[in-house]
PDB file of C-alpha atoms in Angstrom:
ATOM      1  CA  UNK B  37       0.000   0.000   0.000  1.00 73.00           C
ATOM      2  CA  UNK B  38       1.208   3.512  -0.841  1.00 88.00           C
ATOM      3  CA  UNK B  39       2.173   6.076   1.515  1.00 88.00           C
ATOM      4  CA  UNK B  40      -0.612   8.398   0.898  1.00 90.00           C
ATOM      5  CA  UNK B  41      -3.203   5.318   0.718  1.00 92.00           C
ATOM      6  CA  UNK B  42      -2.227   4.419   4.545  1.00 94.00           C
ATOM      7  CA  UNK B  43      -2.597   8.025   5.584  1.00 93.00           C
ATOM      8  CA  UNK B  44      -6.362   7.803   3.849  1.00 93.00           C
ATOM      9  CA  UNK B  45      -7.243   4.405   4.875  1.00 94.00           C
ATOM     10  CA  UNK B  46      -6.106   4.151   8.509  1.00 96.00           C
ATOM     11  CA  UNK B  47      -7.213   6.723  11.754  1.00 97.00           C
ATOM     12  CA  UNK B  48      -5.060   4.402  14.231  1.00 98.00           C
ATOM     13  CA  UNK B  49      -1.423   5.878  14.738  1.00 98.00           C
ATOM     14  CA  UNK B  50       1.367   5.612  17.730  1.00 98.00           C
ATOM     15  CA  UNK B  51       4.042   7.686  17.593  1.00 97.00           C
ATOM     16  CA  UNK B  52       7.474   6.017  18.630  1.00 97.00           C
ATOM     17  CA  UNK B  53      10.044   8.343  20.073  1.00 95.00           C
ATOM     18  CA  UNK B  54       7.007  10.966  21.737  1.00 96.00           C
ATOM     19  CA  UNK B  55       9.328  14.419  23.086  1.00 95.00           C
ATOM     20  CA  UNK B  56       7.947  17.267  24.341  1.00 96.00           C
ATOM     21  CA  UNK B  57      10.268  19.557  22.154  1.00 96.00           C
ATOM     22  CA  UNK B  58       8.570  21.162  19.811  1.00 96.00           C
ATOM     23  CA  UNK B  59      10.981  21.060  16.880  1.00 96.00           C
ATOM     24  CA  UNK B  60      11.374  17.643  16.882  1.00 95.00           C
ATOM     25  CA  UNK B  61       9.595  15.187  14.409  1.00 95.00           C
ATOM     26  CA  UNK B  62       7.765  13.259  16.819  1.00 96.00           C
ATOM     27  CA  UNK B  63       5.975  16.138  18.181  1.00 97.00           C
ATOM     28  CA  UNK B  64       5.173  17.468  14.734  1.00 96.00           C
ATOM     29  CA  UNK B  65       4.151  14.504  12.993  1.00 97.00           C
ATOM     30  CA  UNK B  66       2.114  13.561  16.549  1.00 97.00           C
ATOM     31  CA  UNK B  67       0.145  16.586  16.455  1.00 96.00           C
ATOM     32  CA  UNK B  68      -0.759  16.752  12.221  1.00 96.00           C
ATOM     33  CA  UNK B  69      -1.695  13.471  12.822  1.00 97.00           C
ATOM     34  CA  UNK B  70      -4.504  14.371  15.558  1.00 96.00           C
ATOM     35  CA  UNK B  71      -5.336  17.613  13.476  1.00 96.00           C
ATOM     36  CA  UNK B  72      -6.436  15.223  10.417  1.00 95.00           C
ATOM     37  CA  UNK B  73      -8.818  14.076  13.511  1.00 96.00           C
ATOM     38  CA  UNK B  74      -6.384  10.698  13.295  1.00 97.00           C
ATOM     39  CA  UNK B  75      -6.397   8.551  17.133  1.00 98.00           C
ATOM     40  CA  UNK B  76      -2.519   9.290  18.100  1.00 98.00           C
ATOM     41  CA  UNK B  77      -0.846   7.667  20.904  1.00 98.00           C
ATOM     42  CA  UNK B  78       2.742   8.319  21.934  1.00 97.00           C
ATOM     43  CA  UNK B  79       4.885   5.935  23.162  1.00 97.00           C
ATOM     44  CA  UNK B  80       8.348   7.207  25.206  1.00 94.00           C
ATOM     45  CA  UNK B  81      10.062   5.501  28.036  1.00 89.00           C
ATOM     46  CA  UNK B  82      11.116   9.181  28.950  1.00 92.00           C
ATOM     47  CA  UNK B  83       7.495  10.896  29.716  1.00 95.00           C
ATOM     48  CA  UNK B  84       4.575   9.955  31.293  1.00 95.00           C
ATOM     49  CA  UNK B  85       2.616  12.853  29.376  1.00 95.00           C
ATOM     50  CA  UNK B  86       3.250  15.573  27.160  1.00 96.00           C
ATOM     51  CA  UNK B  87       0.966  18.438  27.463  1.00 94.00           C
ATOM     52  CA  UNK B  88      -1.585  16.570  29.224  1.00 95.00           C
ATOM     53  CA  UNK B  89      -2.073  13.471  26.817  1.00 95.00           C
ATOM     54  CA  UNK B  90      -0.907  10.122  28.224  1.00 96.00           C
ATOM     55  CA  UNK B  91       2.239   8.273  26.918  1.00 97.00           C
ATOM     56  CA  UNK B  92       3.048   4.786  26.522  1.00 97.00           C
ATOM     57  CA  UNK B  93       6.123   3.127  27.830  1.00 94.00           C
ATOM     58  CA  UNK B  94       5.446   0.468  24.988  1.00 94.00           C
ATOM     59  CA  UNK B  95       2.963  -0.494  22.721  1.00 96.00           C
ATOM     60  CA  UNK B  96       1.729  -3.540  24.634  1.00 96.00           C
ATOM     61  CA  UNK B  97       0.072  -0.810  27.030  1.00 96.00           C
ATOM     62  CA  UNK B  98      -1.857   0.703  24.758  1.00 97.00           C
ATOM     63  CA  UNK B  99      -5.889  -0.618  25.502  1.00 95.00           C
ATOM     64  CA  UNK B 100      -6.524   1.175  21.781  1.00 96.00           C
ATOM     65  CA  UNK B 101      -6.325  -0.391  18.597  1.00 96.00           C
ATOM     66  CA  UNK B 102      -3.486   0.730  16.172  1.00 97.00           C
ATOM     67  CA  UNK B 103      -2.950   0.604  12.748  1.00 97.00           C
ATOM     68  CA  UNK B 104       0.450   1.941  11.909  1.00 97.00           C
ATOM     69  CA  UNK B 105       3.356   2.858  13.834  1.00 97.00           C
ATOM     70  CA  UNK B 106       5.629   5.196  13.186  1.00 97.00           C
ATOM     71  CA  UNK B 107       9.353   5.828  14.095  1.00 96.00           C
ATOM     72  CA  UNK B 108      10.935   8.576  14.787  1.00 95.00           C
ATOM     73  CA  UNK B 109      13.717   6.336  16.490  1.00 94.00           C
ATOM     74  CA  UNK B 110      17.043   4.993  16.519  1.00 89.00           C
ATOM     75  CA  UNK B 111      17.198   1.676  13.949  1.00 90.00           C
ATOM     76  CA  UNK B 112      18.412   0.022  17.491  1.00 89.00           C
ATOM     77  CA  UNK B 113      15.703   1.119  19.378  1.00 91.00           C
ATOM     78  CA  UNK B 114      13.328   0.236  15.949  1.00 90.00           C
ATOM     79  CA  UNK B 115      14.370  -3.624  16.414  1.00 91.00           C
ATOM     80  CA  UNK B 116      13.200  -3.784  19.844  1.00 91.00           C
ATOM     81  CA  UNK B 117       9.328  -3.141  18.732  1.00 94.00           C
ATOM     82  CA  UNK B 118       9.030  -5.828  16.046  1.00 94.00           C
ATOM     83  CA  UNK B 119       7.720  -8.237  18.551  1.00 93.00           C
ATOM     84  CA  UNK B 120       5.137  -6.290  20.357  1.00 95.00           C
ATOM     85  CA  UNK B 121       3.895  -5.229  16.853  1.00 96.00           C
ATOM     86  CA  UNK B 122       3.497  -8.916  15.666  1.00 94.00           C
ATOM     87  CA  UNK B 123       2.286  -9.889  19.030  1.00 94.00           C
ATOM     88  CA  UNK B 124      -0.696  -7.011  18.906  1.00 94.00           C
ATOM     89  CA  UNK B 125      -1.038  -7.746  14.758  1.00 95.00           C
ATOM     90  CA  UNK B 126      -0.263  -4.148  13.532  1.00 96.00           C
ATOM     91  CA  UNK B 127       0.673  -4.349   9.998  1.00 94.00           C
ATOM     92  CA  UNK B 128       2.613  -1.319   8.927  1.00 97.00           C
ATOM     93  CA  UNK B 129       5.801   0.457  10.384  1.00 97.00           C
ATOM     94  CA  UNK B 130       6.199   3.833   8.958  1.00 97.00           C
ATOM     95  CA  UNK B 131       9.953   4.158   9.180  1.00 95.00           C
ATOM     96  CA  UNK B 132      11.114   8.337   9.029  1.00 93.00           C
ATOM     97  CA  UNK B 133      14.619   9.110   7.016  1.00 93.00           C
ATOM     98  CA  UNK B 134      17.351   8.136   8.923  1.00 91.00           C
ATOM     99  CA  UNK B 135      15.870   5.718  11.357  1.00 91.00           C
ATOM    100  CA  UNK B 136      16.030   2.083   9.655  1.00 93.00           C
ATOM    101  CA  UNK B 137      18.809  -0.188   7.912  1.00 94.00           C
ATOM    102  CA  UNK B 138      18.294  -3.033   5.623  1.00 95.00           C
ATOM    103  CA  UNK B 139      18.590  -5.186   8.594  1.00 95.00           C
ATOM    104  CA  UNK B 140      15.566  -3.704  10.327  1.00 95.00           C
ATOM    105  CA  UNK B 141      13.555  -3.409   7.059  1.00 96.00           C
ATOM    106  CA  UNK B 142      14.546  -7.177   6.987  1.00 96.00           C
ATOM    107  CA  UNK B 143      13.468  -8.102  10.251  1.00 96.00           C
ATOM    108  CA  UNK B 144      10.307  -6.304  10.153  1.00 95.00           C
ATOM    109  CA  UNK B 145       9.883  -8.242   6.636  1.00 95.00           C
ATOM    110  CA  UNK B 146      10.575 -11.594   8.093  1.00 95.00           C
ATOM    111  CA  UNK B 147       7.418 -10.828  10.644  1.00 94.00           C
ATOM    112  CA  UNK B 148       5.036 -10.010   7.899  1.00 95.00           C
ATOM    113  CA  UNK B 149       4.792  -6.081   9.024  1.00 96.00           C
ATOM    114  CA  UNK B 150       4.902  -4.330   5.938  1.00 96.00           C
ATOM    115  CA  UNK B 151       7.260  -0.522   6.079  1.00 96.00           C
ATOM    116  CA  UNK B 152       6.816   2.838   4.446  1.00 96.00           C
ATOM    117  CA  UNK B 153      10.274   4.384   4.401  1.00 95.00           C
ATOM    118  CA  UNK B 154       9.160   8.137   3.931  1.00 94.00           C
ATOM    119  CA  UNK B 155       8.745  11.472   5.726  1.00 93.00           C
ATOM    120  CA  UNK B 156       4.768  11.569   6.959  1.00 95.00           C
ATOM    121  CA  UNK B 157       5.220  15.383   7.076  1.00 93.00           C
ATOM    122  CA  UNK B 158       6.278  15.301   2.911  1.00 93.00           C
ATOM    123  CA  UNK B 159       3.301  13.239   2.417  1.00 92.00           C
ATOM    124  CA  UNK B 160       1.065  14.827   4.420  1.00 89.00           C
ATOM    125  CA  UNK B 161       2.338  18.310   2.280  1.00 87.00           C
ATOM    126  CA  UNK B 162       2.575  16.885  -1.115  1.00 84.00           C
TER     127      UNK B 162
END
């Protein structure tokens, strides 16, 4: 499925890498997500909430169904959700630039979770 065809189809999103900063991707792509009136969770071992919404520590806490994740992550720290997303059944790992490898791509492959390797701001702007 194409980028833009995810983004039309699917309302479910968590956000992996959640910060508080403004500038950063997460909190960008986190908040045009929920002004497209998409569900957005966040999920960051580092914060408990950001401006009064609720984060995850991982997805397995999340009582909310979720269609797509997306990382805004380290490719090291990327590896370490590939279970939780098989064990839950999400399909689709939106990968941002400079967070995956071939390896990762690989392993997410090997677990039948399909990846989007492309900016969700671009897409959401083209």
């Amino acid at each position: 499925m194409k980028d833009k065809d995810v983004l039309k189809v699917y309302n479910n999103y968590c956000i992996i890498g959640m910060s508080p900063d403004h500038d950063r991707y997460s909190y960008k792509i986190y908040h045009r997500l929920k002004d497209l009136n998409k569900n957005v969770y966040g999920v960051s071992p580092k914060y408990k909430e950001i401006e009064n919404e609720k984060m995850y520590s991982s997805l397995l806490e999340i009582e909310y169904p979720i269609d797509v994740v997306v990382f805004v992550v380290n490719k090291t720290i990327g590896m370490s959700y590939i279970k939780e997303m098989r064990e839950i059944g999400i399909k689709y790992a939106w990968m941002q630039p400079n967070t995956y490898d071939e390896e990762l791509l690989n392993a997410f492959h090997d677990q039948g979770i399909e990846t989007i390797q492309n900016c969700v701001l671009k897409v959401l702007d083209s």
